[in-house]
GROMACS .gro file of C-alpha atoms in nm:
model
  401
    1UNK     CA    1   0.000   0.000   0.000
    2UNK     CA    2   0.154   0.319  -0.080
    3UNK     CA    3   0.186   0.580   0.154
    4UNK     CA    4  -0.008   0.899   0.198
    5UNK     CA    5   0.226   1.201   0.146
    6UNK     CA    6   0.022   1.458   0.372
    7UNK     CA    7   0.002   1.220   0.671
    8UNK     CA    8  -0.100   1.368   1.024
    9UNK     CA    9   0.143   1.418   1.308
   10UNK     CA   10   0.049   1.117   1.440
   11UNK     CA   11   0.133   0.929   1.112
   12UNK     CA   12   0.454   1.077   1.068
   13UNK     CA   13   0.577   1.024   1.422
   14UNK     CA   14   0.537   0.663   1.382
   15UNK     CA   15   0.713   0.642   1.104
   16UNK     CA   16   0.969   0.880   1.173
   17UNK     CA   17   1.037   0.712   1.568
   18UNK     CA   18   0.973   0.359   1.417
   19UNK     CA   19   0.885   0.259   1.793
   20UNK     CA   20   0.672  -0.004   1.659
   21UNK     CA   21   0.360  -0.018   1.868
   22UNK     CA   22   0.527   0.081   2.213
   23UNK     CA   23   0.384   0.443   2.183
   24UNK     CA   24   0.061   0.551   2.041
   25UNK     CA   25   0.033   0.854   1.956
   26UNK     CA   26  -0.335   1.030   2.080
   27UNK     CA   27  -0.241   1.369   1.983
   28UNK     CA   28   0.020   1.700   1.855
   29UNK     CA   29   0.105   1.907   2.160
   30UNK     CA   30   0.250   2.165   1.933
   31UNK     CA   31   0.619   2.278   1.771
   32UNK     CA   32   0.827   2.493   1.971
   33UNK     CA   33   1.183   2.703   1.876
   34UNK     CA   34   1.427   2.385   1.895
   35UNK     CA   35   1.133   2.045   1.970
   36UNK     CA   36   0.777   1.904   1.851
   37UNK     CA   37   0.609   1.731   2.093
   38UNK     CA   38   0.315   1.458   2.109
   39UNK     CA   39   0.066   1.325   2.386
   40UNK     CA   40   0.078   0.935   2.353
   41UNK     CA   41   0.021   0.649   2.525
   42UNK     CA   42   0.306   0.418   2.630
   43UNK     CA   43   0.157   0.056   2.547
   44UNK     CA   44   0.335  -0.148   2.759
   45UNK     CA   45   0.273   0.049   3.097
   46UNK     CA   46  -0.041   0.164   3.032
   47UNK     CA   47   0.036   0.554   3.107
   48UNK     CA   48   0.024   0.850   2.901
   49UNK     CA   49   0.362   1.011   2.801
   50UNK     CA   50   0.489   1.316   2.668
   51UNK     CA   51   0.733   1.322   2.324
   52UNK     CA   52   0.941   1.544   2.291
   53UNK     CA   53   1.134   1.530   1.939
   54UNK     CA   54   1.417   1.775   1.802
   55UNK     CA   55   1.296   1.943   1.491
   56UNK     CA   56   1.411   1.761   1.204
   57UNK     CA   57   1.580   2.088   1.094
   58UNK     CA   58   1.791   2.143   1.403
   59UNK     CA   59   1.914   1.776   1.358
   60UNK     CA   60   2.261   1.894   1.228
   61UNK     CA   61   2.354   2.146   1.491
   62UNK     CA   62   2.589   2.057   1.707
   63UNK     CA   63   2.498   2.280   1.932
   64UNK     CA   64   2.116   2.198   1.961
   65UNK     CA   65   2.198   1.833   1.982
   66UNK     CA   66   2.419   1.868   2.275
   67UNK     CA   67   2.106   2.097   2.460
   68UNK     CA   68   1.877   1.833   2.386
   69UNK     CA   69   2.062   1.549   2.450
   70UNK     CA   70   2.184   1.774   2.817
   71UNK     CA   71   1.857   1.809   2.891
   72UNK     CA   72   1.763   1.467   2.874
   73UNK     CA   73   2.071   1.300   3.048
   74UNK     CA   74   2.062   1.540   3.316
   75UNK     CA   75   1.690   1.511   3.395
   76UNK     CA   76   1.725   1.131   3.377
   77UNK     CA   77   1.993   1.158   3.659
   78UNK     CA   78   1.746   1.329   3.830
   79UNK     CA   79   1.459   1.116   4.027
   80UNK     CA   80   1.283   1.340   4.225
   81UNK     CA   81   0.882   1.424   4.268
   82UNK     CA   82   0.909   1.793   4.207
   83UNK     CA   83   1.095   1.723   3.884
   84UNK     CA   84   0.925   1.615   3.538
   85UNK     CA   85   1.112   1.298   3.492
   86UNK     CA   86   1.264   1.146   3.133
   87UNK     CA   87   1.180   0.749   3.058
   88UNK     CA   88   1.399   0.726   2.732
   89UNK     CA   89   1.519   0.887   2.522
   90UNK     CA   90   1.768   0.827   2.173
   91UNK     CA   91   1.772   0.821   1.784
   92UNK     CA   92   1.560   0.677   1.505
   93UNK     CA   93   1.703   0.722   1.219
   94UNK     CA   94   1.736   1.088   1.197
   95UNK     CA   95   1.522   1.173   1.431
   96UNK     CA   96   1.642   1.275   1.796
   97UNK     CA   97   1.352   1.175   2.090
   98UNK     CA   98   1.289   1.208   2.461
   99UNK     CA   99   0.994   1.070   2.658
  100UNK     CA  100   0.916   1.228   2.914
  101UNK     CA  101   0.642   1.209   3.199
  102UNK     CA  102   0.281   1.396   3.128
  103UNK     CA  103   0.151   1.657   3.341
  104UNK     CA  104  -0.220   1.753   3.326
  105UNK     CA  105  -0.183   2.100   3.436
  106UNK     CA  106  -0.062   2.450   3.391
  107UNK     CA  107   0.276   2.604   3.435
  108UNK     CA  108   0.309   2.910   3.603
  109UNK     CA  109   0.331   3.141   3.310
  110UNK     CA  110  -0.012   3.039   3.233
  111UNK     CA  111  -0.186   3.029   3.601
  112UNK     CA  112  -0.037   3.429   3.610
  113UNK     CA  113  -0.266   3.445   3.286
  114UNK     CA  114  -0.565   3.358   3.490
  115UNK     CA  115  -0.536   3.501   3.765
  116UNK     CA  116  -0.244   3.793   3.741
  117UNK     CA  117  -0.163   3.700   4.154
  118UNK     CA  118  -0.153   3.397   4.346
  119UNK     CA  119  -0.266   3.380   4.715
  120UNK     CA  120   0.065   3.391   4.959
  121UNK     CA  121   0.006   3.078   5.109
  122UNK     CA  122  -0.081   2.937   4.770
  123UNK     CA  123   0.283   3.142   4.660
  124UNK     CA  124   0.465   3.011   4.946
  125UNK     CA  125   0.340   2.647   4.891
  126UNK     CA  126   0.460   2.613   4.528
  127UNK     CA  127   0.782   2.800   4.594
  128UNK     CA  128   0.882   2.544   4.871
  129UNK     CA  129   0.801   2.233   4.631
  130UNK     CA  130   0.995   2.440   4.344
  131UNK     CA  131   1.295   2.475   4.670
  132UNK     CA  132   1.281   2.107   4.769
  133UNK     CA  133   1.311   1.983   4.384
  134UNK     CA  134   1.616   2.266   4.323
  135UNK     CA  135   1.797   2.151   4.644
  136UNK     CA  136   1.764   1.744   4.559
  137UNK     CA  137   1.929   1.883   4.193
  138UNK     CA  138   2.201   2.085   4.341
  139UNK     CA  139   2.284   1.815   4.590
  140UNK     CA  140   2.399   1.610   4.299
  141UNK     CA  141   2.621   1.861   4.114
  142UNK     CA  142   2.320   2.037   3.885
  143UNK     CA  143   2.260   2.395   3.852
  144UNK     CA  144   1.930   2.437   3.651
  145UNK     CA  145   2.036   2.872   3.540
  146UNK     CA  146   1.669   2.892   3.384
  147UNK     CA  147   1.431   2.933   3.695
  148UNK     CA  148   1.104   3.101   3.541
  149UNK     CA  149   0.723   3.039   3.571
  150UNK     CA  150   0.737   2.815   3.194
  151UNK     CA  151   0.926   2.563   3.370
  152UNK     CA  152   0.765   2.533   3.709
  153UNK     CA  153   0.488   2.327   3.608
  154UNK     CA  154   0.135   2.264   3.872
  155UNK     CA  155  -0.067   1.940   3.805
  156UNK     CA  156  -0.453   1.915   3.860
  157UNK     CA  157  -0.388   1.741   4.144
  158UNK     CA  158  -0.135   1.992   4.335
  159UNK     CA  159   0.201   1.880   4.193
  160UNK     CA  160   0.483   2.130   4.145
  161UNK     CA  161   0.766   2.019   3.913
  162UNK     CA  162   1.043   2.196   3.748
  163UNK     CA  163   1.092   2.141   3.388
  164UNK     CA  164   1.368   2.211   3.064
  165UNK     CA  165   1.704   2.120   3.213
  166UNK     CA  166   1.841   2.225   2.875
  167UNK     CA  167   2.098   2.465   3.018
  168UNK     CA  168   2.148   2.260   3.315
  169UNK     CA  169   2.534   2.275   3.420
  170UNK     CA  170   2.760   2.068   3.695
  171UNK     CA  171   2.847   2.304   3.948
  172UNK     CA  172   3.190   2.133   3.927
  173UNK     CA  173   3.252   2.205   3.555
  174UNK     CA  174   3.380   2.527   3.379
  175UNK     CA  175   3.048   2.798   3.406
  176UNK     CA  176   3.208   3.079   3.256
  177UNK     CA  177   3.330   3.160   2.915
  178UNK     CA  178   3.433   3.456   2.739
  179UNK     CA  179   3.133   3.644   2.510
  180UNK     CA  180   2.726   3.576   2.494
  181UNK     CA  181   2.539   3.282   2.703
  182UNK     CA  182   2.223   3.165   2.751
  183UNK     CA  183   1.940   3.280   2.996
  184UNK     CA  184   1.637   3.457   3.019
  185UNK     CA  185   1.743   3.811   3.129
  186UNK     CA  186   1.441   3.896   3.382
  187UNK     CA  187   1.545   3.638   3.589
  188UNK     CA  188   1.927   3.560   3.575
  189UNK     CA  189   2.108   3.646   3.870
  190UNK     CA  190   2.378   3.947   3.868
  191UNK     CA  191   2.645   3.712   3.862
  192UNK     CA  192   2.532   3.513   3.563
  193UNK     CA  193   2.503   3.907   3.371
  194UNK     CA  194   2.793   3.953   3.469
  195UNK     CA  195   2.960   3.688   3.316
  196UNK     CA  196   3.103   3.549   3.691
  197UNK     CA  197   3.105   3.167   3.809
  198UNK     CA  198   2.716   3.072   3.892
  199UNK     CA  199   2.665   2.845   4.209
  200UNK     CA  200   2.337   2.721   4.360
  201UNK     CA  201   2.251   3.049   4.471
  202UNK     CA  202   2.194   3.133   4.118
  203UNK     CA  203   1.866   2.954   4.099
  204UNK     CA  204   1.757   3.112   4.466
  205UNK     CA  205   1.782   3.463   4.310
  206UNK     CA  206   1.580   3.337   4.020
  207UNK     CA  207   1.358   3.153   4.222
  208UNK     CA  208   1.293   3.470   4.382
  209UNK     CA  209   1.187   3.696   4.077
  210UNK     CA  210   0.926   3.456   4.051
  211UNK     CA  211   0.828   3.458   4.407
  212UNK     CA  212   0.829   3.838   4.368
  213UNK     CA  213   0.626   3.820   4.023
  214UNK     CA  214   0.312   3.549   4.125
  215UNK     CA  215   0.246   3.765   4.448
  216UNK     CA  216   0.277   4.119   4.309
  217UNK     CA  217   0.178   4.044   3.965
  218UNK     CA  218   0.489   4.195   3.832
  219UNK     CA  219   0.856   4.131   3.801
  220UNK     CA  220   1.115   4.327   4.044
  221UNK     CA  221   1.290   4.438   3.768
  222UNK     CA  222   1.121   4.615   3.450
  223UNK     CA  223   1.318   4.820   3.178
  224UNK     CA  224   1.216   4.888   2.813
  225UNK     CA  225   1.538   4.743   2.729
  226UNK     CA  226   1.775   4.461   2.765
  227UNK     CA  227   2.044   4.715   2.830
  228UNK     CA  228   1.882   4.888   3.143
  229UNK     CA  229   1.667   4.571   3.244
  230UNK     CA  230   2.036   4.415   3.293
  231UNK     CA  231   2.161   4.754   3.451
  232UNK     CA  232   1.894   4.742   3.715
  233UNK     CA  233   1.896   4.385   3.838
  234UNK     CA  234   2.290   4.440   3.892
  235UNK     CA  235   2.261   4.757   4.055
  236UNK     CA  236   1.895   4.825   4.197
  237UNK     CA  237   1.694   4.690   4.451
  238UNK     CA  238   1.335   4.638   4.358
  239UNK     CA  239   1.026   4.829   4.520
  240UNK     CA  240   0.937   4.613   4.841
  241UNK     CA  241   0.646   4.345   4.777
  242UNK     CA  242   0.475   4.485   5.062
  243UNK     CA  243   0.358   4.810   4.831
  244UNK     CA  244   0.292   4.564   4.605
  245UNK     CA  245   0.079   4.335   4.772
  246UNK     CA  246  -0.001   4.417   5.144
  247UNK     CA  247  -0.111   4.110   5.252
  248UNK     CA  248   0.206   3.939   5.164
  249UNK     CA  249   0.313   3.871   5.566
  250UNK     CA  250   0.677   4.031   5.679
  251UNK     CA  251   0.797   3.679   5.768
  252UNK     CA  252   0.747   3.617   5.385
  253UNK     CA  253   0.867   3.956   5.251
  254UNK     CA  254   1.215   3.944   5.451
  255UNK     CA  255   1.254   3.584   5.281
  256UNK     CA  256   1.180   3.729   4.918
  257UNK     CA  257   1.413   4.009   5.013
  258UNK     CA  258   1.722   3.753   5.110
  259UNK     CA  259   1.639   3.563   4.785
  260UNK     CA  260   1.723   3.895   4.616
  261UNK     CA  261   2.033   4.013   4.760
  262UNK     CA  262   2.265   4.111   4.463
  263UNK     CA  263   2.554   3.901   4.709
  264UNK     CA  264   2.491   3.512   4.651
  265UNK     CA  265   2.655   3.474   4.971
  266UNK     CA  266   2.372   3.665   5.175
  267UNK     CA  267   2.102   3.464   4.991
  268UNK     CA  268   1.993   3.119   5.162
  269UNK     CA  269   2.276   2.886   5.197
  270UNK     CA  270   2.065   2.614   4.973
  271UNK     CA  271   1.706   2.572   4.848
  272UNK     CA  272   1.662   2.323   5.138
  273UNK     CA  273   1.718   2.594   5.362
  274UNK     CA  274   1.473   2.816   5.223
  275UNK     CA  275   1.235   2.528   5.203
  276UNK     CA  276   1.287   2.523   5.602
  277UNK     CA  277   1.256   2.893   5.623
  278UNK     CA  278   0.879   2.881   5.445
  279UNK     CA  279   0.753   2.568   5.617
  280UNK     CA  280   0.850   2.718   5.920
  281UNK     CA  281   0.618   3.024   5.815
  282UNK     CA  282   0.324   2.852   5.669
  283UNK     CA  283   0.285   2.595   5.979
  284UNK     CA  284   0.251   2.278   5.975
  285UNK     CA  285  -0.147   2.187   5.861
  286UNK     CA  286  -0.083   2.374   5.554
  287UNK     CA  287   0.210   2.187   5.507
  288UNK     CA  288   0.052   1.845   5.547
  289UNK     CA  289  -0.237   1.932   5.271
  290UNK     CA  290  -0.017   2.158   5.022
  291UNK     CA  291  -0.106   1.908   4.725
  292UNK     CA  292  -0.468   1.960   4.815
  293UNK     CA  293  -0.469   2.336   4.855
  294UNK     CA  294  -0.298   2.425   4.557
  295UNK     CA  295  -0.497   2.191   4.339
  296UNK     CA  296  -0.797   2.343   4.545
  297UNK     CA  297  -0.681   2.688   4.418
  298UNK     CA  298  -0.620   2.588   4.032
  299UNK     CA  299  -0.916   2.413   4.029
  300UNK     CA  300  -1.122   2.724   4.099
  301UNK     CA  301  -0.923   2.955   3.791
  302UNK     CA  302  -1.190   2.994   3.509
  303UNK     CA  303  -1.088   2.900   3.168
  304UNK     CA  304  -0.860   2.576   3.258
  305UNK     CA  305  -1.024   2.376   2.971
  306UNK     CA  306  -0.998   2.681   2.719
  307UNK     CA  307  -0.625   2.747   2.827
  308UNK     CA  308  -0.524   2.369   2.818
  309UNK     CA  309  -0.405   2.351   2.450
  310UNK     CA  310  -0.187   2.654   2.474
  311UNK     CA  311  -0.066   2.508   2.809
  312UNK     CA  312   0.043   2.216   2.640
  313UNK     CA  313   0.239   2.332   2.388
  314UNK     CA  314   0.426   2.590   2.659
  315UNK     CA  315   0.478   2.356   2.903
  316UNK     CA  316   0.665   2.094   2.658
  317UNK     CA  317   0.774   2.252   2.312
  318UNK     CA  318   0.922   2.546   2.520
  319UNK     CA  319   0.725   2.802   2.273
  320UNK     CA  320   0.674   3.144   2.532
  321UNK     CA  321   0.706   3.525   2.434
  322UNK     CA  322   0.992   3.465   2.682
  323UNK     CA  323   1.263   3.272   2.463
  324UNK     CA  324   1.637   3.203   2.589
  325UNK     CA  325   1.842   3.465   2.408
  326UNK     CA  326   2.203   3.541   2.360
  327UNK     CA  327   2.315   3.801   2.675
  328UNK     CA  328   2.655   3.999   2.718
  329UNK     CA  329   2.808   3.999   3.024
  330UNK     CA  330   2.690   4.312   3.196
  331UNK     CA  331   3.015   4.599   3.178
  332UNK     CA  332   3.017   4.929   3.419
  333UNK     CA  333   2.972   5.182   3.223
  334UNK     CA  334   2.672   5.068   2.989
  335UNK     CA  335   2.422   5.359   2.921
  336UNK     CA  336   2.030   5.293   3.018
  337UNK     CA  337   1.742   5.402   2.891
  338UNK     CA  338   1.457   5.433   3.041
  339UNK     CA  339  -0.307   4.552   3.968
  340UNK     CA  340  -0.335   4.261   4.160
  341UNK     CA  341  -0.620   4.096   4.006
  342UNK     CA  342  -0.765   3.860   4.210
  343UNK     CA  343  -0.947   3.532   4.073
  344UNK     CA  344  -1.220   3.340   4.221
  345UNK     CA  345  -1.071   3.045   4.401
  346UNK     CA  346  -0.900   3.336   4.594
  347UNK     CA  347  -1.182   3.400   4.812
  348UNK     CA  348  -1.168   3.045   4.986
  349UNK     CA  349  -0.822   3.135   5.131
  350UNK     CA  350  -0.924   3.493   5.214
  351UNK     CA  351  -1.029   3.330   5.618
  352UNK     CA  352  -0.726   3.189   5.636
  353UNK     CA  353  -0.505   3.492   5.509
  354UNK     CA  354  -0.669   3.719   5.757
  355UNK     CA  355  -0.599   3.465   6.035
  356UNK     CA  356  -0.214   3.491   5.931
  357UNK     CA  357  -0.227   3.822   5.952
  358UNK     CA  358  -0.359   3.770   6.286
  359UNK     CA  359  -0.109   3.566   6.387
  360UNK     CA  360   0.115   3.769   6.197
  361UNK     CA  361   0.017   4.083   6.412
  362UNK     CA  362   0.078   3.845   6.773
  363UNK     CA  363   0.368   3.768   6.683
  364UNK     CA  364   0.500   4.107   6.640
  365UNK     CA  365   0.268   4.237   6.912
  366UNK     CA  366   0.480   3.950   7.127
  367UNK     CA  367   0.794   4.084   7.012
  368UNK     CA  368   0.722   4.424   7.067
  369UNK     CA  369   0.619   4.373   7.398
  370UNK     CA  370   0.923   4.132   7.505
  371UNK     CA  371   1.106   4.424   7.377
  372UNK     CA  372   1.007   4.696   7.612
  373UNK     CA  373   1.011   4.474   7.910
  374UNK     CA  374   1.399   4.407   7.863
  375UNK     CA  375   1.442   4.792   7.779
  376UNK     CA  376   1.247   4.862   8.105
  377UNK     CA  377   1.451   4.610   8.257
  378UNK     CA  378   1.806   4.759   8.181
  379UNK     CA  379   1.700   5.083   8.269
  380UNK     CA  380   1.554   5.011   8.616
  381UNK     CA  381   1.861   4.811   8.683
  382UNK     CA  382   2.099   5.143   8.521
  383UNK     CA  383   1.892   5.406   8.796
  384UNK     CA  384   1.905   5.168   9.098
  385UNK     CA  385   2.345   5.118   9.018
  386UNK     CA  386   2.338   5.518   8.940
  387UNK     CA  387   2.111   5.602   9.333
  388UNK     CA  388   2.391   5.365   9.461
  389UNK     CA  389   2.057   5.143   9.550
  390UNK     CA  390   2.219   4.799   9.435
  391UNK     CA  391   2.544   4.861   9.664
  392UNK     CA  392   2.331   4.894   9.954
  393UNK     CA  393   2.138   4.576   9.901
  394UNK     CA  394   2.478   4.395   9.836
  395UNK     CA  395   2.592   4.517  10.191
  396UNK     CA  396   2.305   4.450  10.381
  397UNK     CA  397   2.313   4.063  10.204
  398UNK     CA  398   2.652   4.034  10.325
  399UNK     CA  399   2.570   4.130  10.650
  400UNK     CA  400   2.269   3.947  10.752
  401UNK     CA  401   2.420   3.591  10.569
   0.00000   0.00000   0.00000
């Protein structure tokens, strides 16, 4: 029989794979700038899949192949729950593949759509899942350098994962090289603009811009261009989060303001600190039903079904107006130029915010007071010494025992 020359993507997968009948293919999730990719169904297992296949066009760059191929080798090394994980991946033919797990959800690029802020305990939730997934990674050797809400992925049912290790490094190999790298300028760390050896604390500063941007529905650092965007996150510090969004708590501000610090030795010490640092502040019944809160909170975001096809090809192809570009290493001396929305699952959490902020306002009521006692305390003690009070009582205790 001969074969149809305008087959559909399904057809042409096949025979372009030549998996035999391991994979069905149930539908196109769209082409990205370097990957197609395909929903299917892995036969033998019985679960759905994702496919992710270099572009047939991109199959002769060196440099492509060695992304893709990073990307999969490092994410295989990687077995964690808040990371998407790789089943196989190789060659057929001319064709470069990766299979990947599926996640029914949204990233966070596309939840911002919905709803242009996210609840802080919602926030703080994801951000510790996104912590605990960056500090199993960095634990053995990885630096992921492209922290952004279109690789933090949320499933249906409450999962946070981190996604595209394609510019994945060892923190023990050579980070540095002389001209243009990779990134995504609004949320690279000053040391990776300015061209300087990246380490863990990298990611936290990353990780942080998008802390900052889901609770005040804007990033920290805004320019019209490249130039002065990169001027600003080297040299500025960003408008507190608090202006922003006043019911983000203090605890939770100081923590977004460490993340921040343009010195990557006065951020966190590692993600699994910071993880600490926010279960510490959500408490510990949160904690115990995160999966079911922030699946709670998606689930109440209008649009999910409308938004799911674009999600998909986001989420997997890598296609966002927020591509990896070429950036100089930041020099002195470069010229510049020069609404929190909320949605309706927000109003379930609204309770429980307000009794944070109670809590919130004890706790620095508690301090405050604790405070003025020991003040009161050292100055009683300062006038009794000064009316020679204290050497009196000292003599008559000597005397009497």
């Amino acid at each position: 029989m001969n074969q149809d020359k305008t087959q559909s993507p399904k057809g042409k997968l096949k025979q372009r794979l030549l998996l035999d009948e391991e994979y069905k293919v149930l539908s196109s999730l769209g082409t990205g700038g370097m990957a197609e990719v395909y929903k299917a169904e892995q036969v033998s297992l019985n679960r759905t899949v994702a496919i992710k296949k270099l572009k047939s066009s991109l199959s002769q760059n060196p440099e492509m192949l060695e992304r893709f191929y990073r990307e999969g080798k490092s994410t295989a090394n990687l077995q964690h729950e808040n990371i998407v994980q790789v089943y196989q991946m190789g060659k057929a033919g001319e064709e470069h593949y990766i299979v990947m797990e599926y996640v029914e959800g949204k990233d966070l690029k596309s939840i911002l759509k919905a709803s242009a802020t996210i609840p802080w305990q919602i926030a703080g939730l994801i951000i510790r899942e996104v912590a605990k997934g960056l500090a199993f990674a960095h634990q053995r050797g990885y630096i992921h350098r492209d922290i952004k809400p279109g690789n933090i992925m949320v499933s249906q049912r409450g999962e946070v994962k981190i996604m595209d290790f394609g510019i994945v490094r060892r923190i023990d190999s050579e980070l540095t090289k002389t001209g243009a790298f990779l990134g995504t300028p609004s949320y690279m760390s000053p040391e990776q603009l300015k061209g300087e050896s990246i380490t863990p604390g990298s990611d936290l500063f990353s990780l942080g811009v998008v802390f900052y941007e889901i609770l005040a529905g804007e990033k920290p650092f805004r320019a019209e261009s490249e130039a002065s965007l990169i001027h600003k996150i080297v040299n500025e510090k960003p408008k507190s989060i608090r202006k922003l969004n006043p019911e983000v708590p203090w605890r939770m501000a100081r923590i977004i303001k460490r993340l921040l610090n343009k010195n990557p030795k006065k951020r966190f010490e590692s993600a699994e600190e910071l993880a600490q640092a926010l279960e510490k502040l959500l408490g510990k019944t949160i904690i115990a039903r995160a999966e079911a809160e922030i699946a709670s909170y998606l689930a109440g975001i209008d649009d999910w079904a409308q938004e799911e096809k674009t999600r998909q090809v986001k989420d997997y192809a890598g296609k966002e107006s927020e591509e990896l570009v070429q950036v100089e290493p930041f020099k002195k001396g470069r010229k510049t130029s020069r609404g929190i929305q909320a949605s309706k699952a927000q109003s379930s959490l609204r309770a429980k915010s307000g009794q944070n902020s109670i809590e919130e306002a004890k706790w620095m009521f508690k301090t405050i007071i604790l405070m003025a006692i020991s003040l009161g305390l050292i100055l009683i003690i300062y006038f009794l010494n000064a009316s020679g009070v204290i050497s009196k009582l000292i003599k008559l205790f000597r005397h009497y025992f």
